Amino acid sequence: MAPLFLPHPRLDELIRLLLAQGFAVIGPRVREGMIAYGEIAAAAELPWGWHDAQGPGFYRLTRSDAPRCFAWANGPQAIKPFLFAPQETLWRAEKKDGCLVFTPVTPAPRPLAFLGVRACDLAAATIQDRVFLGQAVVDPYYAARSEELFVISVNCTHPAATCFCASTGDGPQATAGFDISLTELDDGFLAEVGTQAGRDLLAALHLAPATAAQQAEAAQALAHAAQVQTRALPGRNLAAALFSRLEHPRWDWVAQRCLACGNCTQVCPTCFCHAEEDRPALDGSGTVHERRWDSCFSAGHAWLHGFQVRPEIRHRYRQWLLHKLAGWHEQFGRSGCVGCGRCIAACPVGIDLTEEVAALLAEADHGG
Amino acid sequence: MAVNPYLPQPARILERRQESATIFTLRLRFEDPVLRETYRFQPGQFNMVYLHGVGEVPISIVSDPEWEGVFDHTIRRVGRVTEGLAALKEGDCVGIRGPYGRGWPLTEAEGRDVLIITGGLGCAPVVSVIQYVIRRRRRFGRLTIIQGVKHSEDLIYRDQYEAWAQMPHTDVHVAANVAQGHWPWHVGPVTELIAQAAPDPGRTVAMMCGPEGMMLTASKLLLAKGMSAEAIFLSLERNMQCGLGHCGHCQIGGKFVCRDGPVFRFAEIRGLLGVRGF
Ligand SMILES: Cc1cc2nc3c(=O)[nH]c(=O)nc-3n(C[C@H](O)[C@H](O)[C@H](O)COP(=O)(O)OP(=O)(O)OC[C@H]3O[C@@H](n4cnc5c(N)ncnc54)[C@H](O)[C@@H]3O)c2cc1C
Ligand code: SF4
Ligand code: SF4
Ligand code: FES
């Protein structure tokens, strides 16, 4: 099917159709100085005229009167928290009849329609699906949250200086995982169909086909978005290269700068580490067992009854980078990095994984 | 959806035995009669054991897989959860999820010599395999047990070691770095005993558990004696939150210890074993 054209003023109709079908619509909004996803009811809530500037340890929003609502690159928050909750109750335990009773607490499935997901976040969601749904044991919490989704992606025409999705193969254009894919022009969107559900929704809007000129403009914008990316990873599978550099002096140099704050892991759309914890239930009826995001930079992550497997920051940064770019291949068949650049912008000291990888690979192999 | 894999199942303590000052064994039975019948495990696998109000910890299953309806956990009191477990009495309940992971290669070892090497205090995973082989003695070749402890008083199951030593085709070698009182065995590091061992490289399967430095040294000694890295098995420990391959805590390189282990072939982890930070 040839792409259709969705004029900006008709975006509201699309949102209303999704709401009418019972979806909660999740879209980007400006909140606390950043663009973050949340529930929206109208197109007016989108970040019209907002732009971002990003760099190592740097994220700022600026405004113009440009007539676009997607003239920016992803902010610190991915769509991950909607599917893999930062904190949730797994079950409750009560004492009863001299023994214990366990009751699961699974989230009620809630149909979510994401509006404006970027290619990197779609790729990341596919990776998280492999972690939580694609192994022998399926995670019922993640499964419940992702049971009914509708995904409208918006291809990236304004990558940030921190982006490198072109080198990981995950962007700037979404190629899979969407029901509808949009590319923004000054007066509206090119709309392409990914699934039957997407086709049905667009059919209800009775849109005109996009003109050849509009299609050419969109293609050019996407090619440009890939070309302007200055950062890159030097390959899609760096497992062998990194595992052979376990004792490279660069790990000491990164450890001197890294604060082990874990910001990089909190913003990363693929990081899946979590910890479990028991808490007394608020109503005094026993305890609730919760899980919350954890980070391989935290002191407790590799704790082993009185022994710390990764006592030094050098070990923790190495664990993070090696897992993401090396161990991940063995576990999930691809790298765990989608090139979103969030960890670079969110790092308070501006550590840039592309720079670290380049340094590790450039110098002679120092054994390992 | 099937049963929630995160949900523990209530199990009652039928019996509690104190093995040493800090080590105790709990004999457990599921409250659910159907689960009692259907629950199956392999020696070397583990359960997540939940103490109400405190949390869950991974603990190996030490009993025989053919016992019906009950299973044992031998636990060393070291911290928050295990101290609470130590305070439980017969009739109290815990929560159990499992069994998890890959156990010892007992089918692969049938008909072959079995060399068991363990170091440190009460290495539970290895007790399960010794008991298993002893009870099915004719299915295996020569059984050699090499156990190292820091202090002679740390040896738990001392009577059992003495009884095992009397079995046909079974050698028991125990080393204590420091020995007190009557100690019929070796005094010195356990690696000295491994250095003396003469396994038939073509016939032997080695299984070990204990401090990783000890296992690394032992593996290298066995490789030097002609054994293959495929025939040496080690049980590893890492922080575990889920036991299901989801929480990320137990990783060593590209492996999840909970799912791909805890028993690994030396060949699978040789590059990372003993490397600080993994
Ligand atoms: C596969 C496997 C099999 C095992 N089998 C046995 C066995 O058969 N018998 C046995 O005795 N032991 C066994 N263990 C070891 C046993 O799991 C630990 O001894 C136990 O987890 C200790 O728990 P604890 O709460 O008593 O100790 P603690 O040291 O108090 O706590 C350990 C746990 O609490 C958390 N924690 C502690 N300190 C911190 C901190 N500073 N920050 C954040 N979190 C922290 C961590 O999650 C850690 O896992 C096994 C371990 C594994 C991995
Ligand atoms: S490692 Fe950094 S760039 Fe890669 S996906 Fe995670 S946050 Fe994005
Ligand atoms: S790399 Fe940066 S963001 Fe990540 S833990 Fe270190 S200081 Fe924090
Ligand atoms: S214990 Fe959670 S992934 Fe292994």
Short mmCIF file of N, CA and C in Angstrom, two decimals, chain A residues 90-91 93-95 97-104 106 131-132 135 137-141 143 243 246-247 272-276 278 286-287 289 291 294 300-305 309-312 314-315 318-319 322-323 327 330-332, chain B residues 1 4-12 31 50-56 76 78-79 91-97 100 212 237-242 244-256 259-260 271-272 275-278:
data_model
loop_
_atom_site.label_atom_id
_atom_site.label_comp_id
_atom_site.label_asym_id
_atom_site.label_seq_id
_atom_site.Cartn_x
_atom_site.Cartn_y
_atom_site.Cartn_z
N LEU A 90 4.85 -8.33 43.18
CA LEU A 90 4.75 -9.63 42.50
C LEU A 90 3.71 -10.53 43.17
N TRP A 91 3.75 -10.54 44.51
CA TRP A 91 2.79 -11.37 45.24
C TRP A 91 2.74 -10.92 46.68
N ALA A 93 2.25 -12.41 50.80
CA ALA A 93 2.37 -13.61 51.62
C ALA A 93 1.73 -13.34 52.97
N GLU A 94 0.91 -14.27 53.41
CA GLU A 94 0.28 -14.13 54.72
C GLU A 94 0.45 -15.41 55.50
N LYS A 95 0.50 -15.27 56.82
CA LYS A 95 0.48 -16.45 57.69
C LYS A 95 -0.97 -16.85 57.87
N ASP A 97 -3.41 -20.43 59.19
CA ASP A 97 -3.53 -21.82 59.65
C ASP A 97 -2.16 -22.46 59.88
N GLY A 98 -1.28 -21.71 60.51
CA GLY A 98 0.04 -22.26 60.85
C GLY A 98 0.97 -22.43 59.66
N CYS A 99 0.57 -21.95 58.49
CA CYS A 99 1.47 -22.05 57.34
C CYS A 99 1.43 -20.72 56.58
N LEU A 100 1.81 -20.72 55.33
CA LEU A 100 1.84 -19.49 54.54
C LEU A 100 0.89 -19.61 53.36
N VAL A 101 0.33 -18.48 52.98
CA VAL A 101 -0.51 -18.43 51.78
C VAL A 101 0.09 -17.37 50.86
N PHE A 102 0.29 -17.72 49.62
CA PHE A 102 0.85 -16.80 48.64
C PHE A 102 -0.21 -16.43 47.60
N THR A 103 -0.35 -15.14 47.36
CA THR A 103 -1.34 -14.68 46.38
C THR A 103 -0.64 -13.84 45.32
N PRO A 104 -0.73 -14.24 44.06
CA PRO A 104 -0.07 -13.44 43.02
C PRO A 104 -0.80 -12.11 42.83
N THR A 106 -1.00 -9.82 39.78
CA THR A 106 -0.59 -9.51 38.40
C THR A 106 -1.35 -8.28 37.93
N VAL A 131 13.84 -11.01 26.46
CA VAL A 131 14.24 -11.26 27.85
C VAL A 131 13.07 -11.83 28.63
N PHE A 132 11.91 -11.18 28.54
CA PHE A 132 10.81 -11.51 29.45
C PHE A 132 9.80 -12.49 28.86
N GLN A 135 12.16 -16.48 26.66
CA GLN A 135 12.95 -17.57 27.26
C GLN A 135 12.00 -18.68 27.72
N VAL A 137 11.05 -19.53 30.59
CA VAL A 137 10.08 -19.06 31.56
C VAL A 137 9.60 -17.67 31.15
N VAL A 138 8.29 -17.54 30.97
CA VAL A 138 7.70 -16.26 30.57
C VAL A 138 7.36 -15.45 31.83
N ASP A 139 7.68 -14.16 31.80
CA ASP A 139 7.39 -13.27 32.92
C ASP A 139 5.92 -12.83 32.84
N PRO A 140 5.10 -13.25 33.79
CA PRO A 140 3.67 -12.96 33.68
C PRO A 140 3.34 -11.48 33.86
N TYR A 141 4.22 -10.74 34.51
CA TYR A 141 3.96 -9.31 34.77
C TYR A 141 4.18 -8.52 33.49
N ALA A 143 4.24 -9.83 30.57
CA ALA A 143 3.27 -10.34 29.59
C ALA A 143 1.93 -9.64 29.74
N PHE A 243 35.79 -9.21 24.90
CA PHE A 243 36.20 -10.26 25.85
C PHE A 243 37.71 -10.49 25.83
N LEU A 246 39.88 -7.77 28.64
CA LEU A 246 39.37 -7.67 30.01
C LEU A 246 40.30 -6.88 30.93
N GLU A 247 41.57 -6.88 30.63
CA GLU A 247 42.52 -6.18 31.52
C GLU A 247 43.11 -4.95 30.83
N PHE A 272 17.61 -4.73 31.88
CA PHE A 272 16.49 -5.45 32.49
C PHE A 272 16.74 -5.87 33.92
N CYS A 273 17.91 -5.56 34.49
CA CYS A 273 18.21 -6.03 35.85
C CYS A 273 17.18 -5.49 36.85
N HIS A 274 16.76 -6.36 37.74
CA HIS A 274 15.87 -5.94 38.81
C HIS A 274 16.16 -6.75 40.07
N ALA A 275 15.76 -6.18 41.20
CA ALA A 275 15.97 -6.85 42.49
C ALA A 275 14.61 -7.08 43.12
N GLU A 276 14.54 -8.11 43.94
CA GLU A 276 13.29 -8.41 44.65
C GLU A 276 13.45 -8.07 46.11
N ASP A 278 11.09 -7.89 50.06
CA ASP A 278 9.88 -8.06 50.85
C ASP A 278 9.60 -6.80 51.64
N GLY A 286 0.29 -8.99 56.39
CA GLY A 286 1.36 -9.86 55.92
C GLY A 286 2.40 -9.04 55.19
N THR A 287 3.01 -9.61 54.14
CA THR A 287 4.02 -8.86 53.42
C THR A 287 3.73 -8.87 51.94
N HIS A 289 5.72 -8.81 48.22
CA HIS A 289 7.02 -9.07 47.61
C HIS A 289 7.08 -8.25 46.34
N ARG A 291 9.37 -6.13 43.14
CA ARG A 291 10.62 -6.03 42.40
C ARG A 291 10.76 -4.61 41.91
N ASP A 294 17.06 -2.55 39.13
CA ASP A 294 18.33 -2.50 39.82
C ASP A 294 19.39 -2.14 38.79
N GLY A 300 24.92 -3.80 45.89
CA GLY A 300 24.33 -5.09 46.21
C GLY A 300 24.18 -6.02 45.02
N HIS A 301 24.41 -5.51 43.80
CA HIS A 301 24.07 -6.30 42.61
C HIS A 301 24.79 -7.64 42.56
N ALA A 302 26.06 -7.62 42.86
CA ALA A 302 26.84 -8.87 42.76
C ALA A 302 27.27 -9.33 44.15
N TRP A 303 26.48 -8.99 45.15
CA TRP A 303 26.77 -9.35 46.53
C TRP A 303 26.54 -10.84 46.72
N LEU A 304 27.44 -11.44 47.45
CA LEU A 304 27.35 -12.88 47.67
C LEU A 304 27.73 -13.14 49.12
N HIS A 305 26.72 -13.33 49.95
CA HIS A 305 26.93 -13.50 51.40
C HIS A 305 28.33 -13.10 51.89
N VAL A 309 31.43 -9.64 44.35
CA VAL A 309 32.05 -10.13 43.12
C VAL A 309 32.67 -8.97 42.32
N ARG A 310 32.03 -7.80 42.37
CA ARG A 310 32.55 -6.64 41.63
C ARG A 310 32.81 -5.48 42.58
N PRO A 311 33.87 -5.56 43.38
CA PRO A 311 34.09 -4.54 44.40
C PRO A 311 34.45 -3.17 43.82
N GLU A 312 35.08 -3.12 42.67
CA GLU A 312 35.59 -1.84 42.17
C GLU A 312 34.74 -1.33 41.00
N ARG A 314 35.74 -0.14 38.32
CA ARG A 314 36.30 -0.71 37.09
C ARG A 314 35.55 -2.00 36.71
N HIS A 315 35.29 -2.85 37.69
CA HIS A 315 34.58 -4.10 37.41
C HIS A 315 33.14 -3.84 36.99
N ARG A 318 32.91 -2.29 33.49
CA ARG A 318 33.25 -3.36 32.54
C ARG A 318 32.08 -4.35 32.42
N GLN A 319 31.47 -4.67 33.54
CA GLN A 319 30.31 -5.58 33.51
C GLN A 319 29.21 -5.00 32.63
N LEU A 322 30.40 -4.78 28.90
CA LEU A 322 30.57 -6.12 28.33
C LEU A 322 29.24 -6.86 28.21
N HIS A 323 28.37 -6.65 29.19
CA HIS A 323 27.08 -7.31 29.06
C HIS A 323 26.35 -6.76 27.85
N GLY A 327 28.16 -9.96 26.13
CA GLY A 327 27.40 -11.08 26.70
C GLY A 327 26.02 -11.22 26.09
N GLU A 330 25.37 -13.77 23.23
CA GLU A 330 25.18 -15.18 23.61
C GLU A 330 23.78 -15.39 24.20
N GLN A 331 23.30 -14.39 24.93
CA GLN A 331 22.02 -14.54 25.62
C GLN A 331 20.82 -14.34 24.69
N PHE A 332 20.88 -13.32 23.86
CA PHE A 332 19.69 -12.94 23.11
C PHE A 332 19.93 -12.75 21.62
N MET B 1 -3.24 -18.46 31.69
CA MET B 1 -1.79 -18.61 31.85
C MET B 1 -1.47 -19.68 32.89
N ASN B 4 2.03 -19.01 37.95
CA ASN B 4 2.97 -17.90 38.00
C ASN B 4 4.33 -18.39 38.50
N PRO B 5 5.36 -18.31 37.65
CA PRO B 5 6.66 -18.88 38.04
C PRO B 5 7.34 -18.11 39.17
N TYR B 6 6.85 -16.92 39.48
CA TYR B 6 7.45 -16.13 40.56
C TYR B 6 6.85 -16.47 41.93
N LEU B 7 5.77 -17.25 41.92
CA LEU B 7 5.02 -17.47 43.15
C LEU B 7 5.57 -18.67 43.93
N PRO B 8 6.02 -18.45 45.18
CA PRO B 8 6.48 -19.60 45.98
C PRO B 8 5.30 -20.49 46.36
N GLN B 9 5.62 -21.70 46.70
CA GLN B 9 4.61 -22.65 47.18
C GLN B 9 4.91 -22.96 48.63
N PRO B 10 3.90 -22.99 49.49
CA PRO B 10 4.16 -23.26 50.90
C PRO B 10 4.69 -24.68 51.12
N ALA B 11 5.70 -24.79 51.96
CA ALA B 11 6.26 -26.09 52.31
C ALA B 11 6.53 -26.10 53.81
N ARG B 12 6.25 -27.23 54.44
CA ARG B 12 6.38 -27.30 55.89
C ARG B 12 7.65 -28.04 56.29
N GLU B 31 2.90 -28.31 51.00
CA GLU B 31 1.55 -28.44 51.56
C GLU B 31 0.58 -29.02 50.53
N TYR B 50 12.06 -19.14 50.53
CA TYR B 50 11.54 -17.84 51.01
C TYR B 50 11.26 -17.89 52.51
N LEU B 51 11.81 -16.92 53.22
CA LEU B 51 11.51 -16.75 54.64
C LEU B 51 10.53 -15.59 54.77
N HIS B 52 9.40 -15.86 55.40
CA HIS B 52 8.33 -14.87 55.43
C HIS B 52 8.80 -13.54 56.01
N GLY B 53 8.52 -12.48 55.25
CA GLY B 53 8.84 -11.13 55.71
C GLY B 53 10.28 -10.72 55.47
N VAL B 54 11.11 -11.63 55.01
CA VAL B 54 12.54 -11.29 54.84
C VAL B 54 12.97 -11.42 53.38
N GLY B 55 12.83 -12.57 52.78
CA GLY B 55 13.21 -12.67 51.38
C GLY B 55 13.53 -14.09 50.95
N GLU B 56 14.01 -14.18 49.71
CA GLU B 56 14.30 -15.48 49.10
C GLU B 56 15.79 -15.64 48.87
N ARG B 76 23.81 -23.04 55.51
CA ARG B 76 24.76 -22.42 56.44
C ARG B 76 24.23 -21.04 56.80
N VAL B 78 24.52 -17.49 57.44
CA VAL B 78 25.51 -16.45 57.15
C VAL B 78 24.96 -15.04 57.17
N GLY B 79 23.66 -14.87 57.00
CA GLY B 79 23.14 -13.51 56.89
C GLY B 79 21.66 -13.46 57.18
N GLY B 91 7.48 -27.92 61.88
CA GLY B 91 6.09 -27.47 61.82
C GLY B 91 5.93 -26.09 61.21
N ASP B 92 7.01 -25.29 61.18
CA ASP B 92 6.94 -23.96 60.54
C ASP B 92 6.94 -24.11 59.02
N CYS B 93 6.56 -23.03 58.34
CA CYS B 93 6.51 -23.08 56.87
C CYS B 93 7.48 -22.09 56.22
N VAL B 94 7.94 -22.47 55.04
CA VAL B 94 8.70 -21.56 54.18
C VAL B 94 8.00 -21.58 52.81
N GLY B 95 8.48 -20.73 51.91
CA GLY B 95 8.00 -20.78 50.53
C GLY B 95 9.10 -21.37 49.66
N ILE B 96 8.70 -22.14 48.67
CA ILE B 96 9.69 -22.79 47.78
C ILE B 96 9.29 -22.54 46.33
N ARG B 97 10.29 -22.11 45.53
CA ARG B 97 10.13 -22.09 44.07
C ARG B 97 11.26 -22.90 43.49
N TYR B 100 15.49 -25.19 39.96
CA TYR B 100 16.06 -24.36 38.90
C TYR B 100 17.43 -24.86 38.49
N GLU B 212 36.08 -20.43 44.20
CA GLU B 212 36.43 -20.50 42.78
C GLU B 212 37.93 -20.61 42.55
N GLU B 237 28.35 -20.14 42.29
CA GLU B 237 27.38 -19.35 43.06
C GLU B 237 27.45 -17.90 42.61
N ARG B 238 26.30 -17.29 42.43
CA ARG B 238 26.23 -15.85 42.16
C ARG B 238 24.99 -15.32 42.88
N ASN B 239 24.93 -14.01 43.03
CA ASN B 239 23.72 -13.40 43.58
C ASN B 239 22.54 -13.77 42.69
N MET B 240 21.46 -14.22 43.30
CA MET B 240 20.28 -14.60 42.51
C MET B 240 19.03 -13.99 43.12
N GLN B 241 18.28 -13.31 42.27
CA GLN B 241 17.03 -12.73 42.72
C GLN B 241 15.84 -13.52 42.20
N CYS B 242 15.94 -14.01 40.96
CA CYS B 242 14.76 -14.61 40.33
C CYS B 242 14.90 -16.10 40.08
N LEU B 244 15.24 -17.33 37.28
CA LEU B 244 14.48 -17.60 36.05
C LEU B 244 15.11 -17.02 34.79
N GLY B 245 16.28 -16.39 34.93
CA GLY B 245 16.88 -15.77 33.75
C GLY B 245 16.34 -14.39 33.43
N HIS B 246 15.69 -13.74 34.40
CA HIS B 246 15.11 -12.41 34.14
C HIS B 246 15.81 -11.27 34.87
N CYS B 247 16.34 -11.51 36.06
CA CYS B 247 16.75 -10.39 36.92
C CYS B 247 18.17 -9.91 36.62
N GLY B 248 18.97 -10.69 35.93
CA GLY B 248 20.29 -10.26 35.52
C GLY B 248 21.39 -10.35 36.56
N HIS B 249 21.07 -10.70 37.78
CA HIS B 249 22.07 -10.65 38.84
C HIS B 249 23.14 -11.74 38.77
N CYS B 250 22.80 -12.90 38.22
CA CYS B 250 23.67 -14.06 38.36
C CYS B 250 24.64 -14.22 37.20
N GLN B 251 24.77 -13.19 36.35
CA GLN B 251 25.54 -13.39 35.11
C GLN B 251 27.03 -13.56 35.36
N ILE B 252 27.60 -14.44 34.55
CA ILE B 252 29.05 -14.51 34.42
C ILE B 252 29.30 -14.55 32.91
N GLY B 253 29.86 -13.44 32.39
CA GLY B 253 29.97 -13.31 30.93
C GLY B 253 28.59 -13.40 30.30
N GLY B 254 28.44 -14.21 29.29
CA GLY B 254 27.16 -14.36 28.62
C GLY B 254 26.26 -15.43 29.22
N LYS B 255 26.63 -15.96 30.38
CA LYS B 255 25.82 -17.02 30.99
C LYS B 255 24.98 -16.48 32.15
N PHE B 256 23.81 -17.06 32.30
CA PHE B 256 23.05 -16.88 33.53
C PHE B 256 23.32 -18.12 34.39
N ARG B 259 20.22 -20.29 35.12
CA ARG B 259 19.57 -20.99 34.03
C ARG B 259 20.54 -21.91 33.29
N ASP B 260 21.73 -21.39 32.99
CA ASP B 260 22.72 -22.18 32.25
C ASP B 260 23.54 -23.05 33.20
N GLY B 271 37.45 -19.04 30.38
CA GLY B 271 38.03 -17.71 30.19
C GLY B 271 37.68 -16.74 31.31
N LEU B 272 36.60 -17.00 32.04
CA LEU B 272 36.12 -16.04 33.02
C LEU B 272 36.32 -16.49 34.46
N VAL B 275 38.69 -14.66 36.99
CA VAL B 275 38.95 -13.27 36.60
C VAL B 275 38.18 -12.37 37.56
N ARG B 276 38.88 -11.49 38.26
CA ARG B 276 38.20 -10.64 39.22
C ARG B 276 37.15 -9.78 38.54
N GLY B 277 35.95 -9.74 39.13
CA GLY B 277 34.88 -8.93 38.56
C GLY B 277 33.85 -9.74 37.78
N PHE B 278 34.06 -11.07 37.64
CA PHE B 278 33.05 -11.89 36.92
C PHE B 278 32.39 -12.90 37.84
#
